[in-house]
Coordinates of C-alpha atoms in Angstrom, one line a residue:
X23 CA 0.0 0.0 0.0
X24 CA 1.3 3.5 -0.9
X25 CA 2.4 5.6 2.1
X26 CA 0.7 8.9 2.7
X27 CA 2.4 12.1 3.8
X28 CA 0.9 15.0 5.6
X29 CA 2.1 18.3 6.9
X30 CA 0.8 19.6 10.3
X31 CA 1.2 23.1 11.5
X32 CA 1.6 24.2 15.1
X33 CA 0.1 27.8 15.2
X34 CA -0.7 30.2 18.0
X35 CA 0.4 33.1 20.1
X36 CA 4.0 33.6 21.3
X37 CA 4.9 31.5 24.4
X38 CA 1.8 29.4 24.3
X39 CA 3.9 26.2 24.1
X40 CA 4.0 25.3 20.4
X41 CA 7.7 24.3 20.4
X42 CA 7.4 22.4 23.7
X43 CA 4.4 20.5 22.4
X44 CA 6.1 19.7 19.2
X45 CA 9.0 18.2 21.2
X46 CA 6.6 16.2 23.3
X47 CA 5.1 14.7 20.2
X48 CA 8.3 14.1 18.2
X49 CA 11.2 14.3 20.7
X50 CA 12.7 17.0 18.4
X51 CA 13.6 20.5 19.5
X52 CA 12.6 22.8 16.7
X53 CA 14.2 25.9 18.2
X54 CA 17.5 25.4 16.4
X55 CA 18.8 28.9 15.9
X56 CA 21.1 30.4 18.6
X57 CA 18.9 33.6 18.7
X58 CA 15.8 31.5 19.2
X59 CA 17.5 29.7 22.2
X60 CA 18.6 33.0 23.7
X61 CA 15.2 34.8 23.3
X62 CA 13.0 31.8 23.9
X63 CA 10.9 32.4 20.8
X64 CA 10.7 30.8 17.3
X65 CA 11.9 33.1 14.5
X66 CA 12.0 30.7 11.6
X67 CA 9.6 27.7 11.1
X68 CA 11.0 24.6 12.8
X69 CA 10.3 21.1 11.4
X70 CA 10.1 17.7 13.0
X71 CA 9.3 14.2 11.6
X72 CA 6.5 12.1 13.1
X73 CA 5.4 8.7 11.9
X74 CA 2.2 7.0 13.0
X75 CA 1.8 3.3 13.8
X76 CA 0.0 2.7 10.4
X77 CA 3.0 4.1 8.5
X78 CA 1.6 7.6 7.8
X79 CA 4.5 10.0 7.7
X80 CA 4.0 13.5 9.1
X81 CA 6.0 16.7 9.1
X82 CA 5.2 18.9 12.0
X83 CA 5.9 22.6 11.4
X84 CA 6.3 24.8 14.5
X85 CA 5.5 28.2 13.0
X86 CA 6.6 31.5 14.7
X87 CA 4.0 33.1 16.9
X88 CA 5.4 36.6 17.6
X89 CA 3.8 39.4 15.5
X90 CA 7.2 40.5 14.2
X91 CA 7.6 37.1 12.6
X92 CA 4.3 36.8 10.9
X93 CA 6.0 36.6 7.5
X94 CA 7.8 33.4 8.5
X95 CA 4.5 32.2 9.9
X96 CA 2.7 32.6 6.6
X97 CA 5.5 30.8 4.8
X98 CA 5.4 28.0 7.3
X99 CA 1.6 27.5 7.2
X100 CA 1.4 27.6 3.4
X101 CA 0.9 24.0 2.3
X102 CA -0.1 22.4 5.5
X103 CA -2.9 19.8 5.6
X104 CA -4.0 20.2 9.3
X105 CA -3.3 22.8 12.0
X106 CA -3.0 22.3 15.7
X107 CA -4.1 25.7 17.1
X108 CA -2.1 26.0 20.4
X109 CA -3.8 28.1 23.1
X110 CA -2.3 28.4 26.6
X111 CA -4.9 27.8 29.4
X112 CA -3.5 30.7 31.5
X113 CA -3.9 33.3 28.7
X114 CA -6.6 32.1 26.3
X115 CA -7.2 33.6 22.9
X116 CA -4.6 36.4 22.2
X117 CA -4.1 38.9 19.4
X118 CA -1.7 36.6 17.4
X119 CA -4.1 33.7 17.9
X120 CA -6.7 35.8 16.2
X121 CA -4.4 36.8 13.4
X122 CA -3.1 33.2 12.9
X123 CA -6.7 32.0 12.8
X124 CA -7.6 34.4 10.0
X125 CA -4.5 33.6 8.0
X126 CA -5.2 29.8 8.3
X127 CA -8.7 30.3 6.9
X128 CA -7.5 32.6 4.1
X129 CA -4.9 29.9 3.1
X130 CA -7.6 27.3 2.8
X131 CA -6.6 25.2 5.8
X132 CA -9.8 23.2 6.5
X133 CA -8.9 20.9 9.3
X134 CA -8.0 22.0 12.9
X135 CA -7.4 20.6 16.3
X136 CA -7.3 22.9 19.3
X137 CA -4.6 22.0 21.8
X138 CA -5.1 23.8 25.2
X139 CA -1.7 23.8 26.8
X140 CA -0.3 24.6 30.2
X141 CA -3.3 23.1 31.9
X142 CA -1.3 22.6 35.1
X143 CA -1.3 26.3 35.6
X144 CA -5.1 26.8 36.0
X145 CA -7.9 25.3 38.0
X146 CA -11.0 23.6 36.5
X147 CA -13.1 26.7 36.5
X148 CA -10.5 28.7 34.6
X149 CA -10.1 25.9 32.1
X150 CA -13.8 25.8 31.5
X151 CA -13.9 29.6 30.9
X152 CA -11.0 29.3 28.4
X153 CA -12.8 26.5 26.5
X154 CA -16.0 28.6 26.3
X155 CA -13.9 31.6 25.0
X156 CA -12.3 29.5 22.3
X157 CA -15.6 27.9 21.3
X158 CA -17.2 31.4 21.0
X159 CA -14.3 32.6 18.8
X160 CA -14.4 29.6 16.5
X161 CA -18.2 29.7 16.1
X162 CA -19.1 30.5 12.5
X163 CA -15.6 29.8 11.2
X164 CA -14.5 26.9 9.1
X165 CA -13.0 25.5 12.4
X166 CA -16.3 25.5 14.2
X167 CA -16.6 22.1 15.9
X168 CA -12.9 21.3 15.9
X169 CA -11.9 18.8 18.5
X170 CA -10.2 20.0 21.8
X171 CA -7.4 18.3 23.6
X172 CA -6.1 19.3 27.0
X173 CA -2.3 19.0 27.2
X174 CA 0.5 19.5 29.6
X175 CA 3.6 19.1 27.4
X176 CA 6.1 18.8 30.2
X177 CA 4.4 16.0 32.2
X178 CA 3.0 14.4 29.0
X179 CA -0.6 14.6 30.1
X180 CA -2.8 14.5 27.0
X181 CA 0.0 14.0 24.5
X182 CA -1.1 10.5 23.6
X183 CA -4.7 11.7 23.2
X184 CA -3.4 14.5 20.9
X185 CA -1.6 11.9 18.8
X186 CA -4.7 9.8 18.5
X187 CA -6.8 12.9 17.6
X188 CA -4.3 13.9 14.9
X189 CA -4.5 10.4 13.4
X190 CA -8.3 10.4 13.5
X191 CA -8.6 13.9 12.0
X192 CA -6.2 13.0 9.1
X193 CA -8.7 10.4 7.9
X194 CA -10.8 13.3 6.6
X195 CA -7.9 15.0 4.9
X196 CA -7.3 14.3 1.2
X197 CA -3.6 13.6 0.9
X198 CA -1.7 15.4 -1.8
X199 CA -1.5 13.9 -5.3
X200 CA 2.1 12.6 -6.0
X201 CA 1.2 12.3 -9.7
X202 CA 0.7 15.9 -10.5
X203 CA 3.5 18.1 -11.8
X204 CA 6.3 18.4 -9.2
X205 CA 6.3 21.7 -7.3
X206 CA 8.5 22.6 -4.4
X207 CA 8.3 26.2 -3.1
X208 CA 11.6 27.0 -1.4
X209 CA 11.6 28.4 2.2
X210 CA 15.3 27.8 3.1
X211 CA 18.5 28.0 1.1
X212 CA 22.0 27.1 2.5
X213 CA 25.2 25.4 1.6
X214 CA 26.8 22.2 2.9
X215 CA 30.5 21.8 2.8
X216 CA 31.5 19.4 0.0
X217 CA 27.9 19.3 -1.3
X218 CA 27.1 22.8 -2.5
X219 CA 23.7 24.4 -2.6
X220 CA 20.8 22.9 -0.7
X221 CA 17.2 24.0 -0.6
X222 CA 14.3 23.0 1.6
X223 CA 10.6 23.1 1.4
X224 CA 7.4 21.1 1.5
X225 CA 6.4 19.5 -1.8
X226 CA 3.1 20.9 -2.8
X227 CA 2.4 18.3 -5.5
X228 CA 4.1 15.6 -7.6
X229 CA 7.3 13.7 -6.8
X230 CA 11.0 14.2 -7.5
X231 CA 13.6 11.5 -8.0
X232 CA 17.3 11.7 -7.3
X233 CA 19.2 12.7 -10.5
X234 CA 16.1 14.5 -11.9
X235 CA 16.6 17.5 -14.2
X236 CA 14.6 20.4 -12.6
X237 CA 14.0 24.1 -13.3
X238 CA 14.3 26.9 -10.8
X239 CA 11.5 29.4 -11.3
X240 CA 11.0 32.3 -11.8
X241 CA 14.5 32.6 -13.2
X242 CA 14.2 29.5 -15.4
X243 CA 17.6 28.1 -14.4
X244 CA 18.2 24.4 -15.1
X245 CA 19.5 22.4 -12.1
X246 CA 19.9 18.7 -11.1
X247 CA 18.7 17.0 -8.0
X248 CA 22.0 15.5 -6.9
X249 CA 20.7 14.3 -3.6
X250 CA 17.3 14.2 -1.8
X251 CA 16.7 14.0 1.9
X252 CA 13.5 13.8 3.9
X253 CA 14.1 14.8 7.6
X254 CA 17.8 14.2 7.2
X255 CA 17.5 10.7 5.7
X256 CA 18.7 10.3 2.2
X257 CA 16.0 9.0 -0.2
X258 CA 15.8 8.1 -3.9
X259 CA 12.5 9.9 -4.1
X260 CA 10.4 12.5 -2.3
X261 CA 6.6 12.9 -2.8
X262 CA 3.9 15.5 -2.2
X263 CA 3.3 16.4 1.4
X264 CA 6.9 15.6 2.5
X265 CA 9.3 18.1 4.0
X266 CA 12.3 17.7 1.7
X267 CA 15.9 19.0 1.2
X268 CA 17.3 18.9 -2.3
X269 CA 21.0 19.2 -3.1
X270 CA 21.2 21.1 -6.3
X271 CA 23.9 20.7 -9.0
X272 CA 24.7 23.5 -11.4
X273 CA 23.8 26.5 -9.3
X274 CA 25.4 28.7 -6.7
X275 CA 23.6 29.6 -3.4
X276 CA 23.7 33.3 -4.4
X277 CA 21.3 32.5 -7.3
X278 CA 18.6 30.9 -5.1
X279 CA 16.2 32.7 -2.8
X280 CA 13.4 31.9 -0.5
X281 CA 10.2 32.1 -2.5
X282 CA 11.8 30.5 -5.6
X283 CA 10.1 27.3 -6.8
X284 CA 11.6 24.1 -8.1
X285 CA 9.5 22.3 -10.8
X286 CA 10.0 19.4 -13.1
X287 CA 8.0 20.6 -16.1
X288 CA 6.8 23.7 -17.8
X289 CA 3.3 23.4 -16.6
X290 CA 3.8 26.3 -14.3
X291 CA 3.3 30.0 -15.1
X292 CA 5.7 32.8 -14.2
X293 CA 3.7 35.9 -13.8
X294 CA 3.7 39.5 -12.4
X295 CA 0.0 40.1 -12.8
X296 CA -2.6 37.9 -11.0
X297 CA -6.4 38.2 -11.0
X298 CA -7.8 37.4 -7.6
X299 CA -10.8 36.9 -5.3
X300 CA -10.1 38.8 -2.1
X301 CA -11.8 38.4 1.3
X302 CA -11.1 41.0 3.9
X303 CA -10.3 40.5 7.6
X304 CA -13.2 41.0 10.0
X305 CA -11.4 43.5 12.2
X306 CA -10.9 47.2 11.9
X307 CA -9.9 48.3 8.4
X308 CA -8.3 51.4 7.0
X309 CA -9.7 52.0 3.5
X310 CA -7.3 50.9 0.7
X311 CA -6.9 53.3 -2.2
X312 CA -6.7 52.3 -5.9
X313 CA -3.2 51.2 -6.8
X314 CA -2.1 51.3 -3.2
X315 CA 1.1 49.3 -2.4
X316 CA 0.4 45.8 -0.9
X317 CA 2.5 42.9 0.1
X318 CA 1.5 39.5 -1.3
X319 CA 2.4 36.2 0.4
X320 CA 1.8 33.1 -1.8
X321 CA 3.5 29.8 -1.1
X322 CA 6.8 30.9 0.3
X323 CA 7.2 34.1 -1.7
X324 CA 6.7 37.6 -0.4
X325 CA 6.4 40.2 -3.1
X326 CA 5.4 43.8 -3.2
X327 CA 2.8 45.1 -5.7
X328 CA -0.1 47.4 -6.4
X329 CA -3.7 46.5 -6.0
X330 CA -6.0 47.4 -9.0
X331 CA -9.8 47.7 -8.7
X332 CA -12.2 47.7 -11.6
X333 CA -15.4 48.7 -9.8
X334 CA -14.2 51.2 -7.2
X335 CA -11.4 53.6 -6.4
X336 CA -11.2 52.8 -2.7
X337 CA -11.8 49.6 -0.8
X338 CA -13.7 49.8 2.4
X339 CA -14.6 47.1 4.9
X340 CA -16.9 44.6 3.4
X341 CA -17.9 40.9 4.0
X342 CA -18.3 40.4 0.2
X343 CA -15.8 38.9 -2.2
X344 CA -13.8 41.5 -4.1
X345 CA -12.8 40.8 -7.7
X346 CA -9.5 42.6 -8.4
X347 CA -6.0 42.4 -9.6
X348 CA -2.5 42.7 -8.2
X349 CA 0.4 43.9 -10.4
X350 CA 3.6 42.6 -8.8
X351 CA 7.0 44.2 -8.6
X352 CA 8.6 40.8 -9.2
X353 CA 7.6 37.6 -11.0
X354 CA 6.2 34.7 -9.0
X355 CA 5.0 31.2 -9.7
X356 CA 1.3 30.5 -9.1
X357 CA -1.5 28.3 -10.4
X358 CA -5.2 28.9 -10.5
X359 CA -6.5 28.0 -7.0
X360 CA -3.4 28.9 -5.1
X361 CA -4.1 30.7 -1.8
X362 CA -2.5 34.0 -0.8
X363 CA -2.4 36.5 2.1
X364 CA -2.5 40.3 1.5
X365 CA -0.8 42.6 3.9
X366 CA -0.4 46.4 4.1
X367 CA 3.3 47.3 4.3
X368 CA 2.7 50.6 6.2
X369 CA 1.3 50.4 8.8
X370 CA 1.9 46.6 8.8
X371 CA -1.3 44.7 9.1
X372 CA -3.1 41.8 7.4
X373 CA -5.7 43.0 5.0
X374 CA -7.2 39.7 3.9
X375 CA -6.6 36.7 1.6
X376 CA -8.2 34.7 -1.1
X377 CA -7.3 32.6 -4.1
X378 CA -5.8 33.2 -7.6
X379 CA -8.5 32.8 -10.3
X380 CA -6.2 33.6 -13.2
X381 CA -2.4 33.4 -12.9
X382 CA -1.7 35.4 -16.0
X383 CA -3.8 38.5 -15.7
X384 CA -4.2 41.1 -18.4
X385 CA -4.9 44.8 -18.6
X386 CA -8.6 45.4 -18.4
X387 CA -10.9 48.4 -18.6
X388 CA -12.5 49.9 -15.5
X389 CA -16.1 48.9 -15.3
X390 CA -18.8 46.2 -14.8
X391 CA -17.8 44.3 -17.9
X392 CA -14.4 43.4 -16.4
X393 CA -16.0 42.4 -13.1
X394 CA -18.4 40.1 -15.0
X395 CA -15.5 38.7 -17.0
X396 CA -13.6 38.0 -13.8
X397 CA -16.6 36.3 -12.2
X398 CA -17.0 34.0 -15.2
X399 CA -13.3 33.2 -14.9
X400 CA -13.8 32.5 -11.2
X401 CA -16.7 30.1 -11.9
X402 CA -14.9 28.5 -14.9
X403 CA -16.8 26.8 -17.7
X404 CA -17.0 23.0 -17.8
X405 CA -14.3 23.0 -20.5
X406 CA -12.1 25.3 -18.4
X407 CA -12.5 23.0 -15.4
X408 CA -11.7 19.8 -17.3
X409 CA -8.7 21.4 -19.0
X410 CA -7.4 22.8 -15.7
X411 CA -7.7 19.4 -14.0
X412 CA -5.9 17.6 -16.9
X413 CA -3.2 20.3 -17.1
X414 CA -2.5 19.7 -13.4
X415 CA -2.8 15.9 -13.3
X416 CA -1.9 14.9 -16.9
X417 CA -4.1 11.8 -17.0
X418 CA -7.5 11.2 -15.4
X419 CA -10.4 8.8 -15.8
X420 CA -14.0 9.8 -15.6
X421 CA -14.4 9.2 -11.9
X422 CA -11.2 11.3 -11.2
X423 CA -12.4 14.1 -13.4
X424 CA -15.7 14.2 -11.5
X425 CA -13.8 14.5 -8.3
X426 CA -11.5 17.2 -9.7
X427 CA -14.1 19.3 -11.4
X428 CA -17.2 18.7 -9.3
X429 CA -19.2 18.5 -12.6
X430 CA -22.3 16.3 -12.9
X431 CA -21.5 13.2 -14.9
X432 CA -23.8 14.0 -17.9
X433 CA -22.3 17.5 -18.2
X434 CA -18.8 16.0 -17.8
X435 CA -19.4 13.4 -20.5
X436 CA -20.8 16.0 -22.9
X437 CA -17.7 18.2 -22.3
X438 CA -15.3 15.3 -22.9
X439 CA -17.1 14.3 -26.1
X440 CA -16.8 17.8 -27.4
X441 CA -13.1 17.9 -26.5
X442 CA -12.5 14.6 -28.3
X443 CA -14.4 15.8 -31.3
X444 CA -12.5 19.1 -31.6
X445 CA -9.2 17.5 -30.9
X446 CA -8.4 19.3 -27.7
X447 CA -8.6 16.1 -25.7
X448 CA -7.3 12.6 -26.3
X449 CA -8.5 9.3 -24.9
X450 CA -5.7 6.8 -24.1
X451 CA -6.0 3.0 -24.4
X452 CA -6.5 2.9 -20.6
X453 CA -9.8 4.7 -20.9
X454 CA -8.3 7.9 -19.4
X455 CA -8.2 11.4 -20.9
X456 CA -5.4 13.9 -21.5
X457 CA -4.9 17.2 -23.2
X458 CA -3.8 17.1 -26.8
X459 CA -1.3 20.0 -26.0
X460 CA 0.2 17.8 -23.2
X461 CA 0.7 15.0 -25.7
X462 CA 2.3 17.5 -28.1
X463 CA 4.6 18.7 -25.3
X464 CA 5.8 15.3 -24.3
X465 CA 6.3 14.5 -28.0
X466 CA 8.7 17.4 -28.2
X467 CA 10.5 16.2 -25.0
X468 CA 10.7 12.6 -26.3
X469 CA 12.2 13.7 -29.7
X470 CA 14.5 16.2 -28.0
X471 CA 15.9 13.7 -25.6
X472 CA 16.4 11.0 -28.2
X473 CA 17.8 13.4 -30.7
X474 CA 20.4 14.6 -28.2
X475 CA 21.2 11.0 -27.4
X476 CA 21.8 10.3 -31.1
X477 CA 24.1 13.3 -31.3
X478 CA 26.1 12.2 -28.2
X479 CA 26.2 8.5 -29.2
X480 CA 25.6 8.2 -32.9
X481 CA 26.9 4.5 -33.1
X482 CA 24.4 3.2 -30.6
X483 CA 21.1 1.9 -31.8
X484 CA 19.2 4.3 -29.6
X485 CA 18.4 5.4 -26.0
X486 CA 17.4 2.8 -23.5
X487 CA 13.6 2.8 -23.1
X488 CA 13.9 2.6 -19.3
X489 CA 16.3 5.5 -19.2
X490 CA 14.1 7.6 -21.5
X491 CA 11.0 6.9 -19.5
X492 CA 12.8 7.6 -16.2
X493 CA 14.0 11.0 -17.6
X494 CA 10.4 12.1 -17.9
X495 CA 8.9 10.4 -14.8
X496 CA 9.2 13.5 -12.6
X497 CA 6.9 15.4 -14.9
X498 CA 4.5 12.7 -16.2
X499 CA 2.8 9.6 -14.7
X500 CA 4.1 6.3 -16.0
X501 CA 0.9 5.3 -17.9
X502 CA 1.0 8.5 -19.9
X503 CA 4.6 8.1 -20.8
X504 CA 3.8 4.5 -22.0
X505 CA 0.8 5.7 -24.0
X506 CA 2.7 8.5 -25.6
X507 CA 5.7 6.3 -26.5
X508 CA 3.4 3.6 -28.1
X509 CA 1.6 6.3 -30.1
X510 CA 4.7 7.9 -31.3
X511 CA 6.1 4.5 -32.5
X512 CA 2.8 3.7 -34.2
X513 CA 3.1 7.1 -36.0
X514 CA 6.7 6.4 -37.0
X515 CA 8.1 9.4 -35.1
X516 CA 10.0 7.0 -33.0
X517 CA 10.9 3.3 -33.4
X518 CA 11.8 0.5 -31.0
X519 CA 15.0 -1.4 -31.6
X520 CA 14.9 -4.2 -29.0
X521 CA 15.1 -2.4 -25.7
X522 CA 16.2 0.9 -27.3
X523 CA 14.2 3.9 -28.7
X524 CA 15.4 5.8 -31.8
X525 CA 14.1 8.5 -34.1
X526 CA 12.0 7.0 -36.9
X527 CA 14.6 8.0 -39.5
X528 CA 17.7 7.3 -37.5
X529 CA 20.4 4.8 -38.5
X530 CA 23.6 4.3 -36.4
X531 CA 26.7 5.8 -38.0
X532 CA 30.2 6.8 -37.3
X533 CA 30.6 10.2 -35.4
X534 CA 31.8 13.0 -37.6
X535 CA 34.5 13.9 -35.1
X536 CA 36.2 10.5 -35.3
X537 CA 35.0 9.2 -38.6
X538 CA 38.3 9.4 -40.5
X539 CA 40.3 7.7 -37.7
X540 CA 37.7 5.0 -37.3
X541 CA 37.5 4.3 -41.0
X542 CA 41.3 4.0 -40.9
X543 CA 41.1 1.3 -38.1
X544 CA 38.4 -0.6 -40.0
X545 CA 40.5 -0.5 -43.2
X546 CA 43.6 -1.8 -41.3
X547 CA 41.6 -4.7 -40.0
X548 CA 40.2 -5.4 -43.5
X549 CA 43.7 -5.3 -45.0
X550 CA 45.0 -7.9 -42.5
X551 CA 42.4 -10.4 -43.9
X552 CA 42.3 -13.6 -41.9
X553 CA 45.6 -13.2 -40.0
X554 CA 44.5 -10.4 -37.7
X555 CA 46.3 -8.8 -34.7
X556 CA 44.7 -8.5 -31.3
X557 CA 41.8 -6.0 -31.5
X558 CA 43.3 -3.6 -29.0
X559 CA 46.5 -3.3 -31.1
X560 CA 44.5 -1.6 -33.9
X561 CA 43.9 1.3 -31.5
X562 CA 47.5 1.8 -30.3
X563 CA 48.5 5.4 -30.7
X564 CA 45.0 6.4 -31.5
X565 CA 43.5 9.4 -29.7
X566 CA 40.1 7.7 -29.5
X567 CA 38.6 7.7 -26.0
X568 CA 37.9 4.4 -24.4
X569 CA 34.1 5.1 -24.6
X570 CA 34.4 5.6 -28.3
X571 CA 36.4 2.4 -28.8
X572 CA 33.7 0.5 -26.9
X573 CA 30.9 2.1 -28.9
X574 CA 32.8 1.4 -32.2
X575 CA 33.3 -2.2 -31.4
X576 CA 29.6 -2.7 -30.5
X577 CA 28.5 -0.7 -33.6
X578 CA 30.7 -2.8 -35.9
X579 CA 29.4 -6.1 -34.4
X580 CA 25.8 -4.9 -34.5
X581 CA 26.2 -3.9 -38.2
X582 CA 28.0 -7.3 -38.8
X583 CA 31.0 -5.5 -40.3
X584 CA 33.2 -7.5 -38.0
X585 CA 33.0 -10.8 -36.2
X586 CA 34.7 -12.0 -33.0
X587 CA 37.3 -14.5 -34.0
X588 CA 38.7 -15.2 -30.6
X589 CA 38.2 -13.5 -27.2
X590 CA 40.7 -10.7 -28.1
X591 CA 40.5 -10.7 -31.9
X592 CA 38.1 -9.5 -34.5
X593 CA 37.9 -10.3 -38.2
X594 CA 36.4 -8.2 -41.0
X595 CA 33.3 -9.5 -42.8
X596 CA 35.0 -9.2 -46.2
X597 CA 37.9 -11.4 -45.0
X598 CA 35.4 -14.1 -43.8
X599 CA 33.5 -14.0 -47.1
X600 CA 36.8 -14.2 -49.2
X601 CA 38.1 -17.1 -47.0
X602 CA 34.8 -19.0 -47.3
X603 CA 34.7 -18.5 -51.1
X604 CA 38.3 -19.7 -51.5
X605 CA 37.9 -22.7 -49.3
X606 CA 34.7 -23.7 -51.1
X607 CA 36.4 -23.5 -54.4
X608 CA 39.3 -25.8 -53.2
X609 CA 37.1 -28.5 -51.6
X610 CA 34.2 -30.8 -52.3
X611 CA 30.8 -30.9 -50.5
X612 CA 32.7 -32.0 -47.4
X613 CA 36.2 -31.3 -46.1
X614 CA 38.4 -32.0 -43.2
X615 CA 40.9 -29.9 -41.2
X616 CA 43.9 -30.8 -43.4
X617 CA 42.1 -29.7 -46.6
X618 CA 41.2 -26.4 -45.0
X619 CA 44.8 -25.8 -43.8
X620 CA 46.1 -26.5 -47.3
X621 CA 43.6 -24.2 -48.9
X622 CA 43.9 -21.3 -46.6
X623 CA 47.5 -21.7 -45.5
X624 CA 46.7 -20.9 -41.9
X625 CA 48.2 -22.1 -38.6
X626 CA 45.8 -23.8 -36.1
X627 CA 45.9 -20.6 -34.1
X628 CA 43.8 -18.9 -36.8
X629 CA 42.3 -21.9 -38.6
X630 CA 40.3 -23.4 -35.8
X631 CA 38.5 -20.2 -34.7
X632 CA 37.8 -19.3 -38.4
X633 CA 36.2 -22.7 -39.0
X634 CA 34.2 -22.4 -35.8
X635 CA 33.1 -18.9 -37.0
X636 CA 31.9 -20.5 -40.3
X637 CA 29.8 -23.0 -38.2
X638 CA 28.3 -20.2 -36.1
X639 CA 27.4 -18.2 -39.2
X640 CA 25.7 -21.2 -40.7
X641 CA 28.2 -21.4 -43.6
X642 CA 29.2 -24.9 -42.6
X643 CA 28.1 -27.5 -40.3
X644 CA 30.3 -30.0 -38.5
X645 CA 29.9 -33.7 -38.6
X646 CA 32.6 -35.5 -36.5
X647 CA 36.0 -34.7 -38.2
X648 CA 34.5 -33.2 -41.3
X649 CA 32.5 -30.1 -42.2
X650 CA 29.9 -29.8 -44.9
X651 CA 28.9 -26.7 -46.9
X652 CA 25.3 -25.7 -46.1
X653 CA 24.7 -23.8 -49.3
X654 CA 24.5 -20.4 -47.6

């Protein structure tokens, strides 16, 4: 059974016991920075592994609670599946508890457990009042009805109950899809001596394999995943929901920043203009003017921009959704549906949050027509929803599309039929659906990889199918790779040569760089006829690299230009043909060893292997001390 991975956030006011509770659950102290130890507060998010008895693997994030560290808190909470809202029994709901609560809702966190800590410091009456206060604050929010657990982290009271509650609550959480396109928003960058640049983050979606070729966005830099670790343990692969460190090859630490995103495909947009749905905070609110500067937190990025309204010149407090746009000072990586937090830079305060309805916004006119257009984009047509789901997941069956789009089955079937008819959708042999443009994209990647391989290794029959498939596995599910490969071979764009894949028009050939020297070696072997030297002697003094010598040998054997005569000798095909013709002319239908020696004037050193080669090629067949010609 496939393991599941979840990320749990510990959120709450400063000094309410998040770090101590995390340590009680995991035995890991997440206050790792010297400054954090000295000041007794969390500045950067801390991470700890926690595995349940059924094998579910969790990353627990202890996010900062102090108001000055709200930026790190947002980065830490982004991407979590369940939050443990930590509230100290001796203080109750505090200002940062309120702010964290709003941020959690804006970021779309749907599952919550309330951990009331430091219960040893209050009596039963005070504890009851705190619970009533919390219940009143959560009433009407998405966390209304969240379970409560009473905990004393130092003595361990309630810790086991909290573990059980976490496990039970996770049953209602949909775990992240490891088959989507790999995306890792980076929240930490550092160097390790002897290893180079390392980045950390929580994988939002997809999976990454050791050795995978990745792209660092928004800069578009190509990097390689040289090593992968999950909670300090080296792995061959990391999947959605896991807290992961990736050692990157081909890039310096100075080129990577918090907020950058690692991806394995070009399914992600880099943008500086996003169309959004904004919901405001419920507290006091200073009106926000048209094109006012704002700070956007999305994923682990934090970017300044200007807010643009299309139906007002000033935003006042409202409980209604606001359709608007943010024009950013820097490019970011987002997808439709990504959650964000909006803050005012001066005075610093959280304004609200929402979700991205269109990652690549345009320039629109002020007026109701633009608002109507944005509302339609927000709702999405059935075609939009299907294409969006397939763009993210590559390959989905009918049931999965219903789950992804929330469309009724008749409408979904009608949408799919229209897409198949107009060519925008493809149905694979496995009764799943994909986008025609995704097939077109992987076609380009297949051809590019195989073409590059042919350029690097022109004498080889092609690229190993397993190697080719693996090179694309980070960006595409295996069934889609197999479908695409079969379709491309059926179309003749590619061809299968045993276990190898080649371009449809490709034939192995000598590399241009070494062609003259290789032809000279082949000519020397042919000139020596049936009395050849050891194969390695033909390369003495040659500048050919060992890899080229090996490839040349295999190429000549595969093309049947040469044959192995003995373990360390080769013979040219023309020499074999000439010797066979000469011997046949000098003998009858059958001949013995002496007749062969007289005809070919060879010592036993060369004669026996040559006659055995005739046998293996089917030119002759041996019967006791004689050989007979087969007629071939």
